[in-house]
Amino acid sequence: MELQKIILPLLIHLLLVCAASPVSSFHDDFSHCESVVKKWVVSSDTSYMEEGKSSLRDLLFFLHVPRTGGRTFFHCFLRKLYSADQECPRSYDKLRFDPRLTDDTTACSKSNCRLMVTHDDYSLISKLTVERTSVVTILRNPIDRVFSTYEFAAEVAARFLIHPNLTSAIQMSMRIRPKARSVSTLDIWPWKYLVPWMREDLFNRRVARRQGKLRRDDDSNPYNMADIVMPLEEFIEYPISHDIIHNGATFQIAGLTNNSWSDEAHGVRHCVKKHPELGRNVLDVAKKRLDSMLYVALTEKHKYSASMFADMIGEQILSHLEKASPRNKTETMDSLTDSYHNASHSLYRNVTDTQKGDQEEASSPSDLRFPDGNMTVGKLVQAYEECVSSLRKSQSARRALSLKKISPVNFSKEARARAPEKVLERIQVLNSLDLQLYAHAESIFLQQQKLLRRDAGLMEKKNGDFIPSGLSDNILVMGLSIMILVAASYLVVRTRRRSRKLKM
């Protein structure tokens, strides 16, 4: 009996300790993570980038968020502004590119390297010369971006189904890639993770289908054909999707992807994944970095974004071209300046957007560059439209060819509308940070638009609809003279009438 009196309190005490331990451990872990995240926030100050952010610096760093139409923006617009030797080589290929090196094969070692385009996140800025770097990016509605990521991963993975089995597909790609002069999709983040994963799943489903383990459902929705391709509902819940896709734009612009150059990235990402409430700190940093960028474009206004960029940075581009192409400088610059003033200010008013941004990762069509510097804004817009048309056709053909291998799956914007409401709601929940960041990007885009309209209005007011200022002064003097003559004539007539009345 006495032994029971001793043991019972001990057991109760142990139970209380065990019950309280997880709470204490959770609190300690949260406190640790909060400290890690806040320390990173302090080190991520970008206020210095705000100074002169509207001025185009020597190096333009296009931070390409996947599935935003960035390839179109790169091939059909940015490549028209910079010559081939000004483009940083192997920008997309982190496996074979290190900006810290100084040999001739690296991007930043070239004195004339002025355009860097990459899926690397914002942390790459720490390896560049900040004082000479301007950053631009393009963002897309997060819901559409998730759909597009799923579609593209499945599309590229399907190309390997020409092989009899997965082993053959892997061996063939390993033999071809080292010999390829261009960068493979399998070398580019995030596809180097997503495509092999989807490829293995496609082969497994093909084997199971042939063995009768997977059967076709009546559902004709291409996002839910489990016997052929991983359903979207499953895709969004896998750990790799949580790690790379969801809130991917926020983490990329914050510099915290699993492809980051920052030593702190892994710890911060781990803490935010474990304690989602800490994500607001990452979102705040991403917003500030958007604020500090030279320009922010939107996928849904792709062509409009390109035209507005040309308007806003046009004069600076002309200045950079003048430095890069001293030959025939006077004649070329006169042509460019005339075209800029006559054409560019009207572009953003009249443009209609048809480009929806599903054309990334394709081979570039024939590059229409202007190596002699003889470029005008009108030519730039024309070249952009021709390039987009060509790129859309080639990408559409390639997409159709790839999807044939997983027929009857046929992704389309119309099919997206048939996705179950619960899937859409789940995507929204999983991408809450990206939704807020996109709303912020929309407000920045609107500010850029207002600024451009204001500057265009000032230009028109100053030029008086292109009437030279001297002529407008003469018109004012003439107007005043006419008013004086009219008044004098009126006084003369009135005086004569009074004289007649007095005589009578």
Short mmCIF file of N, CA, C and O in Angstrom, two decimals, residues 45-86:
data_model
loop_
_atom_site.label_atom_id
_atom_site.label_comp_id
_atom_site.label_asym_id
_atom_site.label_seq_id
_atom_site.Cartn_x
_atom_site.Cartn_y
_atom_site.Cartn_z
N ASP A 45 18.15 43.05 -46.67
CA ASP A 45 17.75 44.43 -46.95
C ASP A 45 18.12 44.82 -48.38
O ASP A 45 19.26 44.63 -48.82
N THR A 46 17.17 45.32 -49.12
CA THR A 46 17.42 45.72 -50.52
C THR A 46 17.17 47.21 -50.73
O THR A 46 16.99 47.66 -51.85
N SER A 47 17.15 47.97 -49.65
CA SER A 47 16.87 49.40 -49.78
C SER A 47 17.91 50.11 -50.64
O SER A 47 17.60 51.07 -51.35
N TYR A 48 19.15 49.57 -50.64
CA TYR A 48 20.20 50.18 -51.45
C TYR A 48 19.91 50.05 -52.94
O TYR A 48 20.38 50.83 -53.76
N MET A 49 19.08 49.03 -53.31
CA MET A 49 18.74 48.84 -54.72
C MET A 49 17.73 49.88 -55.20
O MET A 49 17.54 50.07 -56.40
N GLU A 50 17.04 50.54 -54.26
CA GLU A 50 16.02 51.52 -54.62
C GLU A 50 16.66 52.76 -55.25
O GLU A 50 16.04 53.45 -56.05
N GLU A 51 17.90 53.05 -54.87
CA GLU A 51 18.57 54.26 -55.35
C GLU A 51 18.81 54.15 -56.86
O GLU A 51 19.52 53.27 -57.33
N GLY A 52 18.21 55.05 -57.59
CA GLY A 52 18.39 55.06 -59.04
C GLY A 52 17.87 53.82 -59.72
O GLY A 52 18.39 53.41 -60.76
N LYS A 53 16.83 53.19 -59.14
CA LYS A 53 16.34 51.91 -59.70
C LYS A 53 15.73 52.09 -61.09
O LYS A 53 15.64 51.14 -61.86
N SER A 54 15.32 53.31 -61.42
CA SER A 54 14.72 53.54 -62.74
C SER A 54 15.76 53.71 -63.84
O SER A 54 15.40 53.86 -65.00
N SER A 55 17.03 53.66 -63.46
CA SER A 55 18.09 53.80 -64.45
C SER A 55 18.62 52.43 -64.85
O SER A 55 18.95 51.61 -63.99
N LEU A 56 18.68 52.17 -66.14
CA LEU A 56 19.19 50.91 -66.65
C LEU A 56 20.69 50.86 -66.43
O LEU A 56 21.44 51.70 -66.89
N ARG A 57 21.14 49.84 -65.69
CA ARG A 57 22.56 49.70 -65.40
C ARG A 57 23.23 48.81 -66.44
O ARG A 57 22.60 48.33 -67.38
N ASP A 58 24.51 48.56 -66.27
CA ASP A 58 25.28 47.86 -67.29
C ASP A 58 24.79 46.44 -67.54
O ASP A 58 24.77 45.98 -68.68
N LEU A 59 24.43 45.71 -66.47
CA LEU A 59 23.99 44.32 -66.60
C LEU A 59 22.51 44.21 -66.30
O LEU A 59 22.05 44.63 -65.24
N LEU A 60 21.75 43.65 -67.23
CA LEU A 60 20.32 43.41 -67.01
C LEU A 60 20.13 41.94 -66.63
O LEU A 60 20.40 41.04 -67.42
N PHE A 61 19.67 41.71 -65.40
CA PHE A 61 19.45 40.36 -64.88
C PHE A 61 17.95 40.08 -64.94
O PHE A 61 17.18 40.63 -64.17
N PHE A 62 17.56 39.23 -65.89
CA PHE A 62 16.15 38.84 -66.01
C PHE A 62 15.93 37.59 -65.17
O PHE A 62 16.33 36.50 -65.54
N LEU A 63 15.26 37.76 -64.03
CA LEU A 63 14.96 36.67 -63.13
C LEU A 63 13.71 35.96 -63.68
O LEU A 63 12.61 36.46 -63.55
N HIS A 64 13.92 34.81 -64.27
CA HIS A 64 12.87 34.10 -64.99
C HIS A 64 12.15 33.12 -64.07
O HIS A 64 12.67 32.05 -63.76
N VAL A 65 10.96 33.49 -63.63
CA VAL A 65 10.11 32.59 -62.86
C VAL A 65 9.50 31.59 -63.85
O VAL A 65 8.89 32.00 -64.84
N PRO A 66 9.65 30.27 -63.62
CA PRO A 66 9.16 29.28 -64.58
C PRO A 66 7.68 29.41 -64.88
O PRO A 66 6.87 29.74 -64.01
N ARG A 67 7.32 29.14 -66.14
CA ARG A 67 5.95 29.12 -66.62
C ARG A 67 5.25 30.48 -66.51
O ARG A 67 4.07 30.57 -66.16
N THR A 68 5.98 31.52 -66.82
CA THR A 68 5.40 32.86 -66.85
C THR A 68 5.49 33.50 -68.23
O THR A 68 5.15 34.67 -68.40
N GLY A 69 5.94 32.73 -69.23
CA GLY A 69 6.15 33.30 -70.56
C GLY A 69 7.51 33.95 -70.67
O GLY A 69 7.74 34.75 -71.58
N GLY A 70 8.41 33.61 -69.76
CA GLY A 70 9.73 34.22 -69.76
C GLY A 70 10.57 33.90 -70.97
O GLY A 70 11.36 34.72 -71.42
N ARG A 71 10.40 32.69 -71.52
CA ARG A 71 11.15 32.33 -72.73
C ARG A 71 10.74 33.23 -73.90
O ARG A 71 11.57 33.64 -74.70
N THR A 72 9.45 33.49 -74.00
CA THR A 72 8.96 34.38 -75.05
C THR A 72 9.53 35.79 -74.85
O THR A 72 9.98 36.44 -75.80
N PHE A 73 9.50 36.26 -73.61
CA PHE A 73 10.02 37.59 -73.29
C PHE A 73 11.51 37.66 -73.63
O PHE A 73 12.00 38.68 -74.12
N PHE A 74 12.23 36.58 -73.37
CA PHE A 74 13.66 36.52 -73.63
C PHE A 74 13.96 36.47 -75.13
O PHE A 74 14.66 37.33 -75.67
N HIS A 75 13.40 35.46 -75.81
CA HIS A 75 13.71 35.25 -77.22
C HIS A 75 13.16 36.35 -78.12
O HIS A 75 13.82 36.77 -79.07
N CYS A 76 11.95 36.79 -77.84
CA CYS A 76 11.26 37.70 -78.76
C CYS A 76 11.38 39.17 -78.41
O CYS A 76 10.95 40.02 -79.20
N PHE A 77 11.95 39.46 -77.25
CA PHE A 77 12.06 40.87 -76.88
C PHE A 77 13.48 41.24 -76.43
O PHE A 77 14.17 42.03 -77.08
N LEU A 78 13.93 40.64 -75.33
CA LEU A 78 15.24 41.03 -74.80
C LEU A 78 16.36 40.73 -75.77
O LEU A 78 17.33 41.49 -75.87
N ARG A 79 16.24 39.62 -76.51
CA ARG A 79 17.30 39.28 -77.47
C ARG A 79 17.34 40.23 -78.65
O ARG A 79 18.31 40.22 -79.41
N LYS A 80 16.30 41.03 -78.81
CA LYS A 80 16.31 42.02 -79.88
C LYS A 80 17.02 43.30 -79.44
O LYS A 80 17.40 44.11 -80.28
N LEU A 81 17.19 43.44 -78.14
CA LEU A 81 17.81 44.65 -77.62
C LEU A 81 19.32 44.50 -77.44
O LEU A 81 20.04 45.48 -77.41
N TYR A 82 19.76 43.26 -77.33
CA TYR A 82 21.18 43.00 -77.08
C TYR A 82 21.74 42.11 -78.17
O TYR A 82 21.09 41.16 -78.61
N SER A 83 22.96 42.39 -78.59
CA SER A 83 23.61 41.57 -79.60
C SER A 83 24.04 40.24 -78.99
O SER A 83 24.08 40.09 -77.76
N ALA A 84 24.38 39.28 -79.84
CA ALA A 84 24.71 37.94 -79.37
C ALA A 84 25.90 37.94 -78.42
O ALA A 84 25.93 37.21 -77.42
N ASP A 85 26.90 38.78 -78.70
CA ASP A 85 28.08 38.77 -77.83
C ASP A 85 27.86 39.51 -76.53
O ASP A 85 28.69 39.45 -75.62
N GLN A 86 26.71 40.21 -76.41
CA GLN A 86 26.39 40.87 -75.14
C GLN A 86 25.59 39.98 -74.21
O GLN A 86 25.40 40.30 -73.05
#
